[in-house]
Tab-separated table of C-alpha atoms and ligand atoms in Angstrom:
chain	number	residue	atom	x	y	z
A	1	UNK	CA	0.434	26.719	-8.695
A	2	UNK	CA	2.298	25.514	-5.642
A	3	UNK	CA	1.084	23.376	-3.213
A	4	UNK	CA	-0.434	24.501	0.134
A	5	UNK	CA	-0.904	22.508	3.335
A	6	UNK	CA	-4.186	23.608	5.936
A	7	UNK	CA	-4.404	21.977	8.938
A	8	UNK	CA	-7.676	20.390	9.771
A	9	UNK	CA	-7.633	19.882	13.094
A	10	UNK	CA	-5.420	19.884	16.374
A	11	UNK	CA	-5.040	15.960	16.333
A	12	UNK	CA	-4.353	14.979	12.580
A	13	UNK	CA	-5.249	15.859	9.029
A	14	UNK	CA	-4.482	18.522	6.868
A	15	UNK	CA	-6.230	19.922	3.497
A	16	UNK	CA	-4.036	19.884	0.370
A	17	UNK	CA	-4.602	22.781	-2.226
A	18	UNK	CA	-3.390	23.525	-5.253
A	19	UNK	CA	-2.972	20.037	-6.992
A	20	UNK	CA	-5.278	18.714	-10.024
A	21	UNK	CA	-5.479	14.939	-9.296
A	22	UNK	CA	-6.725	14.507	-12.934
A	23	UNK	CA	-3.158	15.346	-14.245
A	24	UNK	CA	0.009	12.824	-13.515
A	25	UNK	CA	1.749	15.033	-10.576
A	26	UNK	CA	5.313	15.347	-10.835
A	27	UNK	CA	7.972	13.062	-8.837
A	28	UNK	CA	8.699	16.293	-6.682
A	29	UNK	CA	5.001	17.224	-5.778
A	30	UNK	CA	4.419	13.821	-4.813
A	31	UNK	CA	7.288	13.938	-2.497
A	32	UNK	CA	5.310	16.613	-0.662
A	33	UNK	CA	2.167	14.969	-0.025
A	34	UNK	CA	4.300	12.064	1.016
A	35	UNK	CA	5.885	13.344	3.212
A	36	UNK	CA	2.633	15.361	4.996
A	37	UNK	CA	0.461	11.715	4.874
A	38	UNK	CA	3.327	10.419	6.864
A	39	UNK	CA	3.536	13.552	9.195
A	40	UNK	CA	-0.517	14.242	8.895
A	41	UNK	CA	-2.218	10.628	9.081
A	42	UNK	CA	-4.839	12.242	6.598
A	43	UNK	CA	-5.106	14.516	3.318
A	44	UNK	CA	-7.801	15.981	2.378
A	45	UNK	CA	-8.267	16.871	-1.786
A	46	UNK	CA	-11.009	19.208	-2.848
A	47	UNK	CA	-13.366	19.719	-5.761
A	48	UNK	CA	-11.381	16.358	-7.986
A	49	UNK	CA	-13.628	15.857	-10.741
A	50	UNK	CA	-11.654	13.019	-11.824
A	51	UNK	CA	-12.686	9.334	-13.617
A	52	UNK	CA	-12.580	6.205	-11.711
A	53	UNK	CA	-8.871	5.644	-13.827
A	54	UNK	CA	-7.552	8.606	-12.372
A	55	UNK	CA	-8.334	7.797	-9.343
A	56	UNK	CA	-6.349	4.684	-9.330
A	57	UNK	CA	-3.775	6.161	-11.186
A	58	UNK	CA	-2.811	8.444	-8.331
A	59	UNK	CA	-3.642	5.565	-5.702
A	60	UNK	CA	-1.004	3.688	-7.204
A	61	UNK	CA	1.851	6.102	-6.219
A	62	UNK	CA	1.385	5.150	-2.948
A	63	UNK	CA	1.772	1.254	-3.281
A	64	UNK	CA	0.302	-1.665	-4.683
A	65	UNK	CA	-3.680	-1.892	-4.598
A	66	UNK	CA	-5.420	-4.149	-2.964
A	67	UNK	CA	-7.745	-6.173	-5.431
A	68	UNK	CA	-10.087	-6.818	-2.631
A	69	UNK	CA	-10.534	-10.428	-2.648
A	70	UNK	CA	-11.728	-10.659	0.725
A	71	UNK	CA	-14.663	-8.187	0.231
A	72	UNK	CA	-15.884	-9.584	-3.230
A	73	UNK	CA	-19.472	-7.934	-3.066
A	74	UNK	CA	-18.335	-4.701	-2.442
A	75	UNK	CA	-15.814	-4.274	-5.406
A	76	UNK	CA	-17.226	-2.525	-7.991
A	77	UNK	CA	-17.898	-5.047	-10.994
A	78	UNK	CA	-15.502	-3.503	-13.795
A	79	UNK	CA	-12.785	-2.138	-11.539
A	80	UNK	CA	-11.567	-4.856	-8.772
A	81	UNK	CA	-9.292	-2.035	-7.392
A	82	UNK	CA	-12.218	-0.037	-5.999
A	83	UNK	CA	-14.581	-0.758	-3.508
A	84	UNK	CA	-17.943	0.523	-3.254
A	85	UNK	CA	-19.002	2.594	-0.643
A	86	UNK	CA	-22.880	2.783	-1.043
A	87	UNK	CA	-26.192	2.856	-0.059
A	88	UNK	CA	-27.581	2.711	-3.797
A	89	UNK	CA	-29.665	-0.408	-3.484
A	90	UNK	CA	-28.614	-2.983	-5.977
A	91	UNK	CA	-30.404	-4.210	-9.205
A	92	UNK	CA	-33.848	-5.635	-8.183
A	93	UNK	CA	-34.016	-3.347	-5.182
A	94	UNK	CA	-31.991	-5.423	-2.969
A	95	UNK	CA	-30.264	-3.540	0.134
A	96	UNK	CA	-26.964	-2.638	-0.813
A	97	UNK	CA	-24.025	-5.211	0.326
A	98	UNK	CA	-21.984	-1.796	1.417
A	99	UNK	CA	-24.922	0.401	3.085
A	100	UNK	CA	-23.187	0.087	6.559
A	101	UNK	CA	-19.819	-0.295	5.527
A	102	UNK	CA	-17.241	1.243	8.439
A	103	UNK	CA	-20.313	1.791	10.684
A	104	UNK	CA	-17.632	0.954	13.659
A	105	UNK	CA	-14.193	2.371	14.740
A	106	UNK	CA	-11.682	0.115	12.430
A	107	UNK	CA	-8.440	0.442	10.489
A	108	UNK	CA	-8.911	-0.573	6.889
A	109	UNK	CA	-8.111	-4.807	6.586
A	110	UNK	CA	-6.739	-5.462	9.854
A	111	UNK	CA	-8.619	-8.713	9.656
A	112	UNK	CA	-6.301	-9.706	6.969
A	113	UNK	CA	-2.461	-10.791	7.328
A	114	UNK	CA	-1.465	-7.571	4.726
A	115	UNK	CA	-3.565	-4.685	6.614
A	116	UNK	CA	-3.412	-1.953	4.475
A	117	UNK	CA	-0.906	1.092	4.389
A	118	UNK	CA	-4.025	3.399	3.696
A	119	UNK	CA	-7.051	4.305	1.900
A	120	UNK	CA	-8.475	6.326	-0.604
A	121	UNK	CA	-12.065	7.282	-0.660
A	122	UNK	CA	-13.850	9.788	-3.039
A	123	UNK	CA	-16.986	11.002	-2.095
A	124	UNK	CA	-19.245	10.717	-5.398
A	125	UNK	CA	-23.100	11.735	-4.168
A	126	UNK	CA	-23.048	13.348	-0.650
A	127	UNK	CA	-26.198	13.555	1.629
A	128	UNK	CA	-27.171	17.256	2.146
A	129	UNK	CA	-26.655	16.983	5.604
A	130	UNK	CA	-24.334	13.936	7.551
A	131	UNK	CA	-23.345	11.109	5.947
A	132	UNK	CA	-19.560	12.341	7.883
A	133	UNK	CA	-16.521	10.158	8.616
A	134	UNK	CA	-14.302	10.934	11.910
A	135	UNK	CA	-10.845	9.816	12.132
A	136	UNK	CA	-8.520	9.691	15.082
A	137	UNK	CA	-4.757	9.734	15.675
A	138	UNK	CA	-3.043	6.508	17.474
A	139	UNK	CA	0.118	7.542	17.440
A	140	UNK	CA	-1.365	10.384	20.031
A	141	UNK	CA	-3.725	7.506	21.258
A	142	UNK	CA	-0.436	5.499	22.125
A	143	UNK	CA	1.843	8.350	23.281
A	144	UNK	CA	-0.942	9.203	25.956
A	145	UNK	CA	-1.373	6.244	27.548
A	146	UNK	CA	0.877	5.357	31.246
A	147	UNK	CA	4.126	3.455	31.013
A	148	UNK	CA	2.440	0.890	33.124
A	149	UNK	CA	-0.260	0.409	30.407
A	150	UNK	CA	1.835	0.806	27.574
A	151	UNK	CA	4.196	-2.447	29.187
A	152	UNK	CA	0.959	-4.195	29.762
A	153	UNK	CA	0.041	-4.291	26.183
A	154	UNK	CA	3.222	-4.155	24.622
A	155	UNK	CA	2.792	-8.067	24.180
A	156	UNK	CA	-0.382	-8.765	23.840
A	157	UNK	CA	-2.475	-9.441	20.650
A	158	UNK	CA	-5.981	-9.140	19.518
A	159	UNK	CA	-8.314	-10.931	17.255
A	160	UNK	CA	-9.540	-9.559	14.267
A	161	UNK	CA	-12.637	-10.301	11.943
A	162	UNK	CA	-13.928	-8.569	9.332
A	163	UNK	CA	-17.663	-8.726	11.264
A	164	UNK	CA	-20.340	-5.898	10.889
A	165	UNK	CA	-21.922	-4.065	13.442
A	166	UNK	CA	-25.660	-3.611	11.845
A	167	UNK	CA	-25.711	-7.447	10.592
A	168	UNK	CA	-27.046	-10.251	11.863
A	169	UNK	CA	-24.104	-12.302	12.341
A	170	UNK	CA	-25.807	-15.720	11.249
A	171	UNK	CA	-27.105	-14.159	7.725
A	172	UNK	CA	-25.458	-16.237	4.404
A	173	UNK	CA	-23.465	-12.888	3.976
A	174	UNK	CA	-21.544	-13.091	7.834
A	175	UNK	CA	-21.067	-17.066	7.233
A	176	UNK	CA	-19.576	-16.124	3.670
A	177	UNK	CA	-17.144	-13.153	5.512
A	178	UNK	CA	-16.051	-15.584	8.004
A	179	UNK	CA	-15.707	-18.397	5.402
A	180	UNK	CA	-13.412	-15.998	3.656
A	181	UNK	CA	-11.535	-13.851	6.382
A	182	UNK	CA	-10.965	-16.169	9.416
A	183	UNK	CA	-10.034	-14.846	12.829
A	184	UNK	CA	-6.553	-12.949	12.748
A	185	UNK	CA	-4.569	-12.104	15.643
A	186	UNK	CA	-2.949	-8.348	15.550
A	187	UNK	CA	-0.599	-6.747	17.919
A	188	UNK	CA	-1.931	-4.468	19.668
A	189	UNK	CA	0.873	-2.141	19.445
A	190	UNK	CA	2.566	-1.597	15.787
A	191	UNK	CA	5.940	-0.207	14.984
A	192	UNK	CA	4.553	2.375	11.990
A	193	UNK	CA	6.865	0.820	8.885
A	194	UNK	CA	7.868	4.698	7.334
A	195	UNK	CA	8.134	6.818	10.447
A	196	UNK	CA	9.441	4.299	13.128
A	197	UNK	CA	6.516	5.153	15.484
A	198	UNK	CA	4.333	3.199	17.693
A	199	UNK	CA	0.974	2.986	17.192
A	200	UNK	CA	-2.207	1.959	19.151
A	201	UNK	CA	-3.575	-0.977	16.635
A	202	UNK	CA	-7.310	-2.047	17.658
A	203	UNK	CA	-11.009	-1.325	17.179
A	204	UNK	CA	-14.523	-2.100	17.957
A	205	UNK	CA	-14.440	-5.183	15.722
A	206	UNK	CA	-12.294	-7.074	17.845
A	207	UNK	CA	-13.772	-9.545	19.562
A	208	UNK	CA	-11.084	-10.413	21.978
A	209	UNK	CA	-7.236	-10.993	23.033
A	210	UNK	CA	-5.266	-13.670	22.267
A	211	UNK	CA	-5.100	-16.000	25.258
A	212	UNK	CA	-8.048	-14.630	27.550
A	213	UNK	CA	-11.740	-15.108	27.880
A	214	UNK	CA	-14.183	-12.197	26.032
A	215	UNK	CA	-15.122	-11.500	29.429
A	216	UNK	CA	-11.222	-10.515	30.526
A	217	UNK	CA	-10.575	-9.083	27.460
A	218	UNK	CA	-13.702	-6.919	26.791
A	219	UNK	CA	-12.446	-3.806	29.521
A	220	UNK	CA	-9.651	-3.855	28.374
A	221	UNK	CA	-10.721	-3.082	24.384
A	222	UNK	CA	-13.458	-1.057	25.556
A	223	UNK	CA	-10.734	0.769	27.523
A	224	UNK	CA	-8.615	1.398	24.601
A	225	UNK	CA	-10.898	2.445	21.981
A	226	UNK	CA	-12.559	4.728	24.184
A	227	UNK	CA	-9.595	6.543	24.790
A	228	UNK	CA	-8.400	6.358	21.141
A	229	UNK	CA	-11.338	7.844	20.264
A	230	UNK	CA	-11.262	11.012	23.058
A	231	UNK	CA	-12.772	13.700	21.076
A	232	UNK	CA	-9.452	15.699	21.285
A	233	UNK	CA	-7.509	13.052	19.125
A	234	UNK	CA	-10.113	13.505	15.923
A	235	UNK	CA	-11.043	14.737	13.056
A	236	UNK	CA	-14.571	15.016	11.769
A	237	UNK	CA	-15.062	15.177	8.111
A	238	UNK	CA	-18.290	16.509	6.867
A	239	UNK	CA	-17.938	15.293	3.069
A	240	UNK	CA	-18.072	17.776	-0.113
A	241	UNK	CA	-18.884	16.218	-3.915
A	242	UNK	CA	-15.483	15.265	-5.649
A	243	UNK	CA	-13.765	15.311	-2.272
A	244	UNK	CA	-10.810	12.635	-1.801
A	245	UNK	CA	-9.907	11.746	1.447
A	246	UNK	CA	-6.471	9.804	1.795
A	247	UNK	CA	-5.538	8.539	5.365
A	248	UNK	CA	-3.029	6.155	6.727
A	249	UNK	CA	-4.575	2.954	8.427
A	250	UNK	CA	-1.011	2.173	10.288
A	251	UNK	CA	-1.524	4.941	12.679
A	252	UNK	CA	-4.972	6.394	12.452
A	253	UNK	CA	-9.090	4.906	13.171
A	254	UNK	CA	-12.248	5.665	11.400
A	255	UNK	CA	-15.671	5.467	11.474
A	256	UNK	CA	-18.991	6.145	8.816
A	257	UNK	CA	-21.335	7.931	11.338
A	258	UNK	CA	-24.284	6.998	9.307
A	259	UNK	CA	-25.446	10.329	10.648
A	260	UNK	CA	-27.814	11.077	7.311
A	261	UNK	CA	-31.505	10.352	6.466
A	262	UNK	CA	-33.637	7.583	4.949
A	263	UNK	CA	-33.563	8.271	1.577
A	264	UNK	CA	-30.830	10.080	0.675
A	265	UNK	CA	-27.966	9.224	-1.668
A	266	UNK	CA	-24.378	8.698	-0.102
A	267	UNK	CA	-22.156	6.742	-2.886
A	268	UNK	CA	-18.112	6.743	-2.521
A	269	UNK	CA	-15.524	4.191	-3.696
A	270	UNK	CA	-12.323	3.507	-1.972
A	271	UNK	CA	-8.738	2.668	-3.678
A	272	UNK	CA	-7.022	0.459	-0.816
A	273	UNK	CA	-3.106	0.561	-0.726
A	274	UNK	CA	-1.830	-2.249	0.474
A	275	UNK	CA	0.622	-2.684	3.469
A	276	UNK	CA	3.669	-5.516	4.959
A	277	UNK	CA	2.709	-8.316	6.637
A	278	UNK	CA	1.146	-8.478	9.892
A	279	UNK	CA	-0.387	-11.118	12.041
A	280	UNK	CA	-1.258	-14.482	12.279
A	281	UNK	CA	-3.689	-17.026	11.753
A	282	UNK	CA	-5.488	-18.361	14.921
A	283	UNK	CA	-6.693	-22.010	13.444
B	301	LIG	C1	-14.660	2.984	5.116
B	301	LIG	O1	-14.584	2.539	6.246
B	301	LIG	O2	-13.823	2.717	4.264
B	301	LIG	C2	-15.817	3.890	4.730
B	301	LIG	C3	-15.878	5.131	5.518
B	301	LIG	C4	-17.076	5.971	5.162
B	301	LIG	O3	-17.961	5.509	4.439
B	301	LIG	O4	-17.168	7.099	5.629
């Protein structure tokens, strides 16, 4: 069967059909999907029923995995290579360590110095209703903004944590993160590795720009992920069972919506490719 391309939306994405991620996929039909992740920013994969194997089988095409070191509770105990995505509590009836995991616009391990190329993230038990992801575009994000802007932040850089939204930030857990991932500065603009393109690189985890007070540098994020995240630059996905959802953290957001009720299961893991080097330490 060959392999068709659907766009899902104006901004970004598109829906591949026609490939069984459960068989190896030939050098030629992975060309293909190359080619429209780097044109795309996201793929969408329907109705996989594959094994956790097979998932990281085809993750590995795209680059080496991330073992994910610096998120040790949320790797899944027999398979360091995925991460769990889940609100499942965990043995004793403890809250799940990953119940709010991407609850905030981010790009997948920009608070590390390798920040990922992209992620993949297959949707496992889906709430009946919510439980939907959004992506945006920063490559449009970027394009879109004045010349006078884009000079003005051409040199600046941000800092990074790895910091939760819905956490306390003085719990044992936070202390541990920080412990683990300290602050990393970013640019703010990135030169995209594969396509040559500049994209907008921040989110609502950073905390503030290299060289200024939170105070000064608080508009000017706000600013900038408010405009990254203009409704006309995203994608909403409303997840599907056995969906996989591939998208390229060098040029494109996301955010978990958490938009589903008490109660109800919503259980993915995520492959994470890694990416080159970027950033710096601040201490
Ligand atoms: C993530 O940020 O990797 C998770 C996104 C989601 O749960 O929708």
């Amino acid at each position: 069967m060959p392999i068709t391309v659907r766009p899902l939306s104006h901004a970004l994405g598109a829906e591949i059909q026609g490939v069984d991620l459960a068989r190896s996929l030939s050098n030629a039909e992975f060309d293909q999907i190359h080619r429209t992740f780097l044109e795309k920013g996201i793929l969408l994969f329907r109705d996989q029923k594959i094994t956790r194997e097979q998932h990281i089988a085809f993750s590995r095409r795209f680059g080496e995995l991330d073992r994910h070191d610096s998120l040790p509770r949320d790797r899944h105990p027999d398979h360091p290579e995925l991460l769990l995505v889940t609100n499942v509590p965990e043995e004793g009836g403890k809250e799940s360590a990953s119940k709010y995991t991407g609850q905030q616009w981010h790009s997948d391990m920009s608070f590390t110095l390798e920040p990922s190329l992209g992620s993949l993230l297959r949707g496992i038990a889906i709430p009946p209703v919510g439980g939907d992801t959004m992506f945006t575009n920063m490559y449009l994000a970027y394009d879109t903004l004045s010349d006078g802007m884009k000079k003005m932040i051409e040199p600046l850089y941000a800092i990074h944590t790895g910091r939760r939204k819905v956490t306390d930030p003085n719990t044992a857990r936070e202390r541990e993160q920080t412990r683990i991932n300290p602050p990393i500065a970013q640019p703010i603009v990135r030169v995209h590795p594969e396509t040559g393109r500049k994209a907008l690189y921040i989110g609502e985890k950073v905390s503030c720009l290299v060289d200024m007070t939170p105070e000064e540098s608080k508009p000017l994020i706000d600013y900038l992920v408010k405009h990254a995240t203009r409704p006309q630059f995203c994608y909403r996905h409303q997840w599907k069972q056995d969906d996989i959802i591939l998208w390229d953290n060098r040029c494109t957001m996301h955010i978990a919506l958490g938009d589903y009720a008490d109660g109800e299961t919503r259980h993915l893991e995520r492959t994470t490719v890694k990416g080159t080097p970027s950033g710096y330490y601040l201490q």
